[in-house]
Short mmCIF file of C-alpha atoms and ligand atoms in Angstrom, two decimals:
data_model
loop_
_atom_site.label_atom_id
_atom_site.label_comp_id
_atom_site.label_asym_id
_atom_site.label_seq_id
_atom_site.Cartn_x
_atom_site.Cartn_y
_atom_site.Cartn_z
CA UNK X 5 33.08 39.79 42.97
CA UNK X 6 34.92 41.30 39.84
CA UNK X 7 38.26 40.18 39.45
CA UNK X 8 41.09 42.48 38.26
CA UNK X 9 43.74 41.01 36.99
CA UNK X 10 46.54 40.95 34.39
CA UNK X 11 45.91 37.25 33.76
CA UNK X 12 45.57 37.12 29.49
CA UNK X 13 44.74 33.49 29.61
CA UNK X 14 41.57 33.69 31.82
CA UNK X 15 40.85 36.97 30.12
CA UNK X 16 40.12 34.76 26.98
CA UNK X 17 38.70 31.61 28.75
CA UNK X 18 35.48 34.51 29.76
CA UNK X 19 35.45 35.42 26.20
CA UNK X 20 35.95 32.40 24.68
CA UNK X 21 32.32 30.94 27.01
CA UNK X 22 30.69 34.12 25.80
CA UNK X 23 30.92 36.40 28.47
CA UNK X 24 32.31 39.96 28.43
CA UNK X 25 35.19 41.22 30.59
CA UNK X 26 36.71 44.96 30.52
CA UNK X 27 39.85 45.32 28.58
CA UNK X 28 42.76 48.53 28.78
CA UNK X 29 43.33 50.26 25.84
CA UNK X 30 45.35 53.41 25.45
CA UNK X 31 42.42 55.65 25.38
CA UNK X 32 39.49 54.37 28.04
CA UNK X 33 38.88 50.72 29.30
CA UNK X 34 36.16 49.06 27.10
CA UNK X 35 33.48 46.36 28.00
CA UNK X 36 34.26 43.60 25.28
CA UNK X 37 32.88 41.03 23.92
CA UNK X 38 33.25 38.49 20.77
CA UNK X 39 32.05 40.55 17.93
CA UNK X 40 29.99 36.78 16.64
CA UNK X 41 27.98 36.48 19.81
CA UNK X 42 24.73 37.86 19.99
CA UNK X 43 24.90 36.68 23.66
CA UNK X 44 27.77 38.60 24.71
CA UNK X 45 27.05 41.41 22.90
CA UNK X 46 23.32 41.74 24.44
CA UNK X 47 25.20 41.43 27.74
CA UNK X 48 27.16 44.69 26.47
CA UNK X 49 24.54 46.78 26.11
CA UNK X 50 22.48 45.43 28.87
CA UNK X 51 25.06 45.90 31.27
CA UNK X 52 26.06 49.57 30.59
CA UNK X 53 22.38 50.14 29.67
CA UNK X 54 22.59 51.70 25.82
CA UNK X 55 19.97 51.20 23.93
CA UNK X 56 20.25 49.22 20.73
CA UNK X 57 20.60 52.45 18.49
CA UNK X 58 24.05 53.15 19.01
CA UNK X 59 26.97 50.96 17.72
CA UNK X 60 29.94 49.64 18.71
CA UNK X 61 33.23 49.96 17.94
CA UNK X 62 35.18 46.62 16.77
CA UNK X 63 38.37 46.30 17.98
CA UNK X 64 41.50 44.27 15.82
CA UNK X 65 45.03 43.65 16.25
CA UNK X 66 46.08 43.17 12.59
CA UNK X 67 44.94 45.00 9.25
CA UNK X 68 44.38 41.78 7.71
CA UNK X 69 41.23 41.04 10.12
CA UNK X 70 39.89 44.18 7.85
CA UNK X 71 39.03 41.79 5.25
CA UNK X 72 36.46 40.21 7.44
CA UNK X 73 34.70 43.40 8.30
CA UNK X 74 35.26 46.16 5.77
CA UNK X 75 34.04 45.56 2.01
CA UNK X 76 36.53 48.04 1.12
CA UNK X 77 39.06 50.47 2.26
CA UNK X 78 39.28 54.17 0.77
CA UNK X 79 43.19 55.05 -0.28
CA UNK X 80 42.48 57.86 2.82
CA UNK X 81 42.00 55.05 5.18
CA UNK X 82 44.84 53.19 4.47
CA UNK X 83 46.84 56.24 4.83
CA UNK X 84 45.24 57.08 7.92
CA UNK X 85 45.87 53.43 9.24
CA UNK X 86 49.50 53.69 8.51
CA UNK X 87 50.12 56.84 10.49
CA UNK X 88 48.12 56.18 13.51
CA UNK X 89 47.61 52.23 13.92
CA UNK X 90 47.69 50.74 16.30
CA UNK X 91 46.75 54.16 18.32
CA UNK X 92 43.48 56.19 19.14
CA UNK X 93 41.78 56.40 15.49
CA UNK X 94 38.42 55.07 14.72
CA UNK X 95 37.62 54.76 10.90
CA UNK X 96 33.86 54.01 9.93
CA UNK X 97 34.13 51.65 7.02
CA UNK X 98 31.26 50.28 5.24
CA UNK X 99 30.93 46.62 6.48
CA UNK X 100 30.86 43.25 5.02
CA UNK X 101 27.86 41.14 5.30
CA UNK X 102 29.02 38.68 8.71
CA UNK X 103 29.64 42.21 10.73
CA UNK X 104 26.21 41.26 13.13
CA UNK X 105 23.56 43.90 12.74
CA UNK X 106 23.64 44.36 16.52
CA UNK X 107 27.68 45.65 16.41
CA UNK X 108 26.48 48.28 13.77
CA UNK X 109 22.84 49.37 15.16
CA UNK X 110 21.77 48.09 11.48
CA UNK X 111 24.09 50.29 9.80
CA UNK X 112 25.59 49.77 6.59
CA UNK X 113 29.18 50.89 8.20
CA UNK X 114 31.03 49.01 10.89
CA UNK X 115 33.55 51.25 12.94
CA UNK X 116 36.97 49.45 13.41
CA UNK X 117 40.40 50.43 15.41
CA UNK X 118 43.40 48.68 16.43
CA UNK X 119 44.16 49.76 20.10
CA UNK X 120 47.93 50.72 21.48
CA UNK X 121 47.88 48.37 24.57
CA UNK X 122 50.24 45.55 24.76
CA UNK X 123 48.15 43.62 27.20
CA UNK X 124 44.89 44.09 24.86
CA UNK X 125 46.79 43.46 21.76
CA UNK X 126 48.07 40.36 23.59
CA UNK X 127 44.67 39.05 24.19
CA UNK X 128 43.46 39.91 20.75
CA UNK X 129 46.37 37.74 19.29
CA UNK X 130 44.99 34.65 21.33
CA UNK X 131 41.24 34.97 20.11
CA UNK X 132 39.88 33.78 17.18
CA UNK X 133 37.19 36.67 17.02
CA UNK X 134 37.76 40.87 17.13
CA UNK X 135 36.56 42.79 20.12
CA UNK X 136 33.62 44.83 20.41
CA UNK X 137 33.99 47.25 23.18
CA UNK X 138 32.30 50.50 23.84
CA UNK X 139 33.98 52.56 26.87
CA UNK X 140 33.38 51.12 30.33
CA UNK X 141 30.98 52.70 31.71
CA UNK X 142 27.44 53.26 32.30
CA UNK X 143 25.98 55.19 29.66
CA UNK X 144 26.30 58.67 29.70
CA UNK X 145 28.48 58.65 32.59
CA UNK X 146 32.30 59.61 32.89
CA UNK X 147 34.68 56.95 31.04
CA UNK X 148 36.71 54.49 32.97
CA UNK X 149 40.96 55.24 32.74
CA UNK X 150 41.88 52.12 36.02
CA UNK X 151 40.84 49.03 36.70
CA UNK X 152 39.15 50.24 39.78
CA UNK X 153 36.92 52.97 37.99
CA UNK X 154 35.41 50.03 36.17
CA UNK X 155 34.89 47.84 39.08
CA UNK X 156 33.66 50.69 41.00
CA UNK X 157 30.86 50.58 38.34
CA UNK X 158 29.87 47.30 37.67
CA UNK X 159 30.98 46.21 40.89
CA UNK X 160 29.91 42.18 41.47
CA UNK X 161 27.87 42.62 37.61
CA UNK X 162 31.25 41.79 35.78
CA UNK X 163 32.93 39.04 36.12
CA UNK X 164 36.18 40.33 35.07
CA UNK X 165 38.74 43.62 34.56
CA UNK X 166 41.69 43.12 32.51
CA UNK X 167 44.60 45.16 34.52
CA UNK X 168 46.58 47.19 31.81
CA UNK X 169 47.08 49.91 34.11
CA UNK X 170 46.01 53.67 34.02
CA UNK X 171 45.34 54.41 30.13
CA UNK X 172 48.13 56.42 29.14
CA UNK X 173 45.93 59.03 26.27
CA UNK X 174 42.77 59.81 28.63
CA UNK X 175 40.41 60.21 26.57
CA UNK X 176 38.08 57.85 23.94
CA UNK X 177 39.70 57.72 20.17
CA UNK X 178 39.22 60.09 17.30
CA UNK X 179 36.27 58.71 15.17
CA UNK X 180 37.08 59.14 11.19
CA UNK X 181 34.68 58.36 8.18
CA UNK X 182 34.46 59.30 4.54
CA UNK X 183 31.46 60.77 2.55
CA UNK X 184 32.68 60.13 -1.07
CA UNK X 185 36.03 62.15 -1.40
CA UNK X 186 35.29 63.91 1.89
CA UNK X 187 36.85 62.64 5.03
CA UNK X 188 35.12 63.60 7.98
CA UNK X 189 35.42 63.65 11.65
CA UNK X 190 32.33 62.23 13.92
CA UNK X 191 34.08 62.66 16.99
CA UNK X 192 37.11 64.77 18.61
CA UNK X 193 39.38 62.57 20.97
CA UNK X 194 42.79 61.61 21.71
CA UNK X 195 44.29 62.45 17.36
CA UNK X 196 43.87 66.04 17.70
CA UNK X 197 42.24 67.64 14.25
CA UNK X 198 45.75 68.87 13.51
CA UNK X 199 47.39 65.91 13.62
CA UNK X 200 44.91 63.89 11.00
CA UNK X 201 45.00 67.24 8.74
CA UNK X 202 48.55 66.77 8.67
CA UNK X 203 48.31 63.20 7.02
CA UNK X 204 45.29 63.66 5.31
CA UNK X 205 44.55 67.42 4.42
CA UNK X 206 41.36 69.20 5.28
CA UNK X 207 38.20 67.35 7.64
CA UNK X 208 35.31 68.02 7.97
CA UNK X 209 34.00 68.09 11.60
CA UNK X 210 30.61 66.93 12.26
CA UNK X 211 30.62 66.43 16.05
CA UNK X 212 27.66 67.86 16.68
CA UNK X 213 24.74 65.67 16.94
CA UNK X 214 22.27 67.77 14.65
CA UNK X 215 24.83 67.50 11.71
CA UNK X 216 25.44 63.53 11.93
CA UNK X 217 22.50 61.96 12.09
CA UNK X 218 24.37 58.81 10.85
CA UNK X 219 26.69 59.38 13.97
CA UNK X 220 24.26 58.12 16.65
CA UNK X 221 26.58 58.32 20.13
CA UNK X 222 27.38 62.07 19.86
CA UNK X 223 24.90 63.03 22.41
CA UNK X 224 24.72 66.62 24.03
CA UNK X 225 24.87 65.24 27.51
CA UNK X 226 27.47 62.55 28.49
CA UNK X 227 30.72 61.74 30.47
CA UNK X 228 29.02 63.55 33.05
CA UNK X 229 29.43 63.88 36.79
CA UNK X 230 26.70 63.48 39.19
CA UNK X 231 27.75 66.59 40.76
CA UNK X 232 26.32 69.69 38.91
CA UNK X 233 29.01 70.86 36.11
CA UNK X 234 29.89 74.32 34.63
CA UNK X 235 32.33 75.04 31.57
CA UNK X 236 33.07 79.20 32.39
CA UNK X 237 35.94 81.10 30.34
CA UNK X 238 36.11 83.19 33.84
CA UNK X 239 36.69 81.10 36.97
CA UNK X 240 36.88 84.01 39.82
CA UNK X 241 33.01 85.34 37.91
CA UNK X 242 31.72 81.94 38.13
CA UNK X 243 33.20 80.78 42.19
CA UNK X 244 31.03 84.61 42.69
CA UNK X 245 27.79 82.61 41.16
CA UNK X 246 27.76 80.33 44.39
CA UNK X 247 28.16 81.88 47.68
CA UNK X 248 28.17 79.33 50.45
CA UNK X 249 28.59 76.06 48.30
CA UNK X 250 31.12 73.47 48.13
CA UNK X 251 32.81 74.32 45.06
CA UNK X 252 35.43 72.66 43.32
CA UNK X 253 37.71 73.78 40.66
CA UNK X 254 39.52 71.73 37.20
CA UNK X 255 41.66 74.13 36.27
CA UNK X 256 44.22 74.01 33.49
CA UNK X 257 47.22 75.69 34.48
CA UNK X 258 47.21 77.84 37.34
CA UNK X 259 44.98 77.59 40.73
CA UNK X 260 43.58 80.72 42.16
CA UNK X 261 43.56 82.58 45.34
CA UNK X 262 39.84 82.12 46.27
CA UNK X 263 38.70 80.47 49.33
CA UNK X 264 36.74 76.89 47.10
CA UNK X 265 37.10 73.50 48.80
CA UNK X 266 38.39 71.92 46.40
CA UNK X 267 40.58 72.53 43.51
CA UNK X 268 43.36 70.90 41.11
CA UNK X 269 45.31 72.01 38.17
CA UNK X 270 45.67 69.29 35.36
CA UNK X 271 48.78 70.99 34.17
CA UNK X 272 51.05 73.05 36.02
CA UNK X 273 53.42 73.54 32.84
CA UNK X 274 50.22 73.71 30.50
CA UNK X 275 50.76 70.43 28.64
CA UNK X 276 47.38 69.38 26.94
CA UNK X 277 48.34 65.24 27.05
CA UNK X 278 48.93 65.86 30.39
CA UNK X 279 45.68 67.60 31.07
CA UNK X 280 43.62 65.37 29.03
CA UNK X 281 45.57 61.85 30.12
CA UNK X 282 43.95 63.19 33.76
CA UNK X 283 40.85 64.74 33.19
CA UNK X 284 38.11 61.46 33.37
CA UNK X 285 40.17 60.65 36.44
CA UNK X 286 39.78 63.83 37.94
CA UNK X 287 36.31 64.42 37.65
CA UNK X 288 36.18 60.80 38.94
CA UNK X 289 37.61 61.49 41.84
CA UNK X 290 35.58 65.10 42.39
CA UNK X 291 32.34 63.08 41.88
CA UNK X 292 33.24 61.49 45.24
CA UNK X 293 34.35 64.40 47.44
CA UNK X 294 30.15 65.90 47.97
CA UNK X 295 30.78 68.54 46.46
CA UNK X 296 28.03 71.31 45.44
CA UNK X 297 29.02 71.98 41.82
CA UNK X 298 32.43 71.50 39.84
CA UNK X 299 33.38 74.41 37.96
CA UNK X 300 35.90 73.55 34.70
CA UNK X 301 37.92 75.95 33.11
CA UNK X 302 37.66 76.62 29.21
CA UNK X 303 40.79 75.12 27.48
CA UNK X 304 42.43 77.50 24.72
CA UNK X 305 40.69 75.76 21.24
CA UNK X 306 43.79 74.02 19.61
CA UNK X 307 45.02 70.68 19.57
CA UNK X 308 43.93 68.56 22.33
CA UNK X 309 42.34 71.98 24.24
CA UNK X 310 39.34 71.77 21.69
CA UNK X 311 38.90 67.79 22.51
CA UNK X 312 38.62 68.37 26.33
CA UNK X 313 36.36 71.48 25.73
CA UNK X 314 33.89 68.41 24.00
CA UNK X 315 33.89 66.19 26.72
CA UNK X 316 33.28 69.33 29.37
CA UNK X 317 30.59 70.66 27.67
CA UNK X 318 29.00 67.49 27.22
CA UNK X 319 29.41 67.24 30.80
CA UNK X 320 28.15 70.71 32.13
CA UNK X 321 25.13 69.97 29.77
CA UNK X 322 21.95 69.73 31.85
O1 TXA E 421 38.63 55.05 22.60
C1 TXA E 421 37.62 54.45 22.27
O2 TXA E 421 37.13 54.57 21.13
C2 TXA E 421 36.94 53.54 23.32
C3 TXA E 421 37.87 52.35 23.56
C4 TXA E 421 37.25 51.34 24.50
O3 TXA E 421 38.22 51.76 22.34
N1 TXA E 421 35.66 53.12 22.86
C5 TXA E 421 34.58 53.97 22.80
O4 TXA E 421 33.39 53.35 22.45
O5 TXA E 421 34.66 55.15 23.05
P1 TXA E 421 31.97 54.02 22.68
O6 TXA E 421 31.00 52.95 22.36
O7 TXA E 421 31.89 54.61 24.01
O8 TXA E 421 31.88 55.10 21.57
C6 TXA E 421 31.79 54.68 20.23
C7 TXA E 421 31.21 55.75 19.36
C8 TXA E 421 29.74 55.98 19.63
O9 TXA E 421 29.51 57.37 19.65
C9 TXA E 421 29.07 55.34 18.43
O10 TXA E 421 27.87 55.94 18.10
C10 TXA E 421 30.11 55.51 17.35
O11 TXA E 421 31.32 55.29 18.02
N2 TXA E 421 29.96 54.51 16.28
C11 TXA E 421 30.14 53.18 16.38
N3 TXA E 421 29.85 52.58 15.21
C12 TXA E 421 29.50 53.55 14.34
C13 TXA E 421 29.09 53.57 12.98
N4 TXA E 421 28.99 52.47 12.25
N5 TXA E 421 28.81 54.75 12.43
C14 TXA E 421 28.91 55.90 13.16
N6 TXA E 421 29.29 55.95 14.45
C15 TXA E 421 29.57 54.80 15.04
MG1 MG E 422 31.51 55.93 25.53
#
């Protein structure tokens, strides 16, 4: 049995013995463990089945714990960290010595962010030891936003989910890092590119697997469905593509007329946070209802649009 629960205090007993429990955050829940165990963190990647290659992200509460993990902070970084801490930014920072070689796939950087959920913040306060926590979920499938999604996983596996509620952004954080002067961006998420080249001035993007090789996780299928998934610009031309299916329909804005079995709008007034706080939950829900394909709509390519369009093409990727 998996236990959900708000309880902070038993949250930290499991992590305190070395076990791993799922915390909220404001973007996805996360599967965390104490940073210092090697047993807790094999349990990580055993349980959501990534291999070893691909790092995790540590999780702190307070700046200062940077001192313990970073050997140095660029001027960007802090000014990044003052605009968006605690929130949904990831910085890659080149780590000190005691940051285990399993947390950073051997890397010589250690990716760090201080999440925007009281309840997780709580529980970082009362351990001794940051959080590593990659999203909730098995990999390559859809990331957890309830309690239940992650239960409905790992059913009896984990001993424990951390009740913080639904996560308020949606979708996993923006992932930051800095090639000499250069800041670049390893992964679109809930900070649209806008908003850090409003602190920080021009990014560069590298979200594409083929230019970051030193960005292992961005692979070209994940947060994926079961159920067979299209990304088409025109929805009526692609419902035409499959006569006599169950289809259903993400749409952004507006529903159409045509006979599908399925089909929901993430935004009637065509409000991206709304769209993207509901998406993972969505296609959660879709994945259940036997369904013959899911057919997405293309979101318009600013702000928060272009960070959905990611995660759906990763997802309608075969
Ligand atoms: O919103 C989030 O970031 C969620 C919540 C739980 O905090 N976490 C999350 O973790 O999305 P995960 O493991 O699903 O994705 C972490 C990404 C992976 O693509 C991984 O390759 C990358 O971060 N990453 C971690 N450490 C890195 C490093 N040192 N250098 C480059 N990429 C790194
Ligand atoms: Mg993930």
């Amino acid at each position: 049995m998996t236990l959900i629960s708000q309880d902070i205090t038993k949250a930290a007993d499991f992590l305190n013995r070395e076990e791993i429990i799922a915390i909220p955050t404001e973007t996805v829940y996360g599967l965390a463990g104490n940073i210092y165990s090697e047993k807790a963190i094999k349990s990580v990647f055993e349980m959501k089945k990534r291999p070893l290659f691909n790092p995790l992200i540590v999780h702190i509460h307070d700046i200062a714990q940077l001192e313990e993990l970073a050997e140095e902070l660029p001027e960007k970084a802090k000014v990044l960290a003052a605009a968006f801490w605690p929130g949904p930014l990831t910085m890659i920072l080149p780590k000190k010595e005691n940051v285990p070689d399993l947390i950073t796939a051997g890397h010589r950087t250690v990716a760090v962010r201080m999440p925007n959920h009281p309840v997780t913040l709580e529980l970082l306060r009362s351990l001794k030891f940051p959080l590593a926590a990659p999203s909730a979920n098995p990999f390559g499938c859809i990331s957890p936003t309830t309690a239940f999604h992650v239960a409905d996983y790992f059913h009896g596996e984990l001993p424990m989910v951390l009740e913080g509620g639904p996560c308020e952004k949606g979708i996993e954080s923006t992932i930051i890092g800095f090639e000499g002067d250069e800041v670049v961006l390893y992964r679109l998420g809930t900070i649209s590119v806008e908003a850090i080249e409003n602190v920080i001035g021009k990014v560069h993007i590298k979200n594409k697997k083929e230019d970051a090789p030193e960005a292992p996780g961005m692979l070209e299928r994940h947060y994926a469905p079961q159920t067979p998934t299209f990304l088409e610009n025109d929805i009526n031309a692609a419902i035409a593509k499959f006569p006599g299916k169950r289809i259903g329909l993400l749409l952004f804005k507006e529903r159409t007329d045509k006979a599908v079995s399925y089909q929901c709008v993430l935004s009637a007034n065509g409000n991206l946070h709304e769209a993207a706080q509901k998406l993972y939950a969505t296609l959660h829900q879709m994945d259940k209802m036997d369904l013959d394909v899911i057919i997405a709509e293309r979101f318009p390519g600013v702000g928060l649009g272009k960070t959905i369009n990611d995660r759906l093409e990763r997802a309608a990727k075969s």
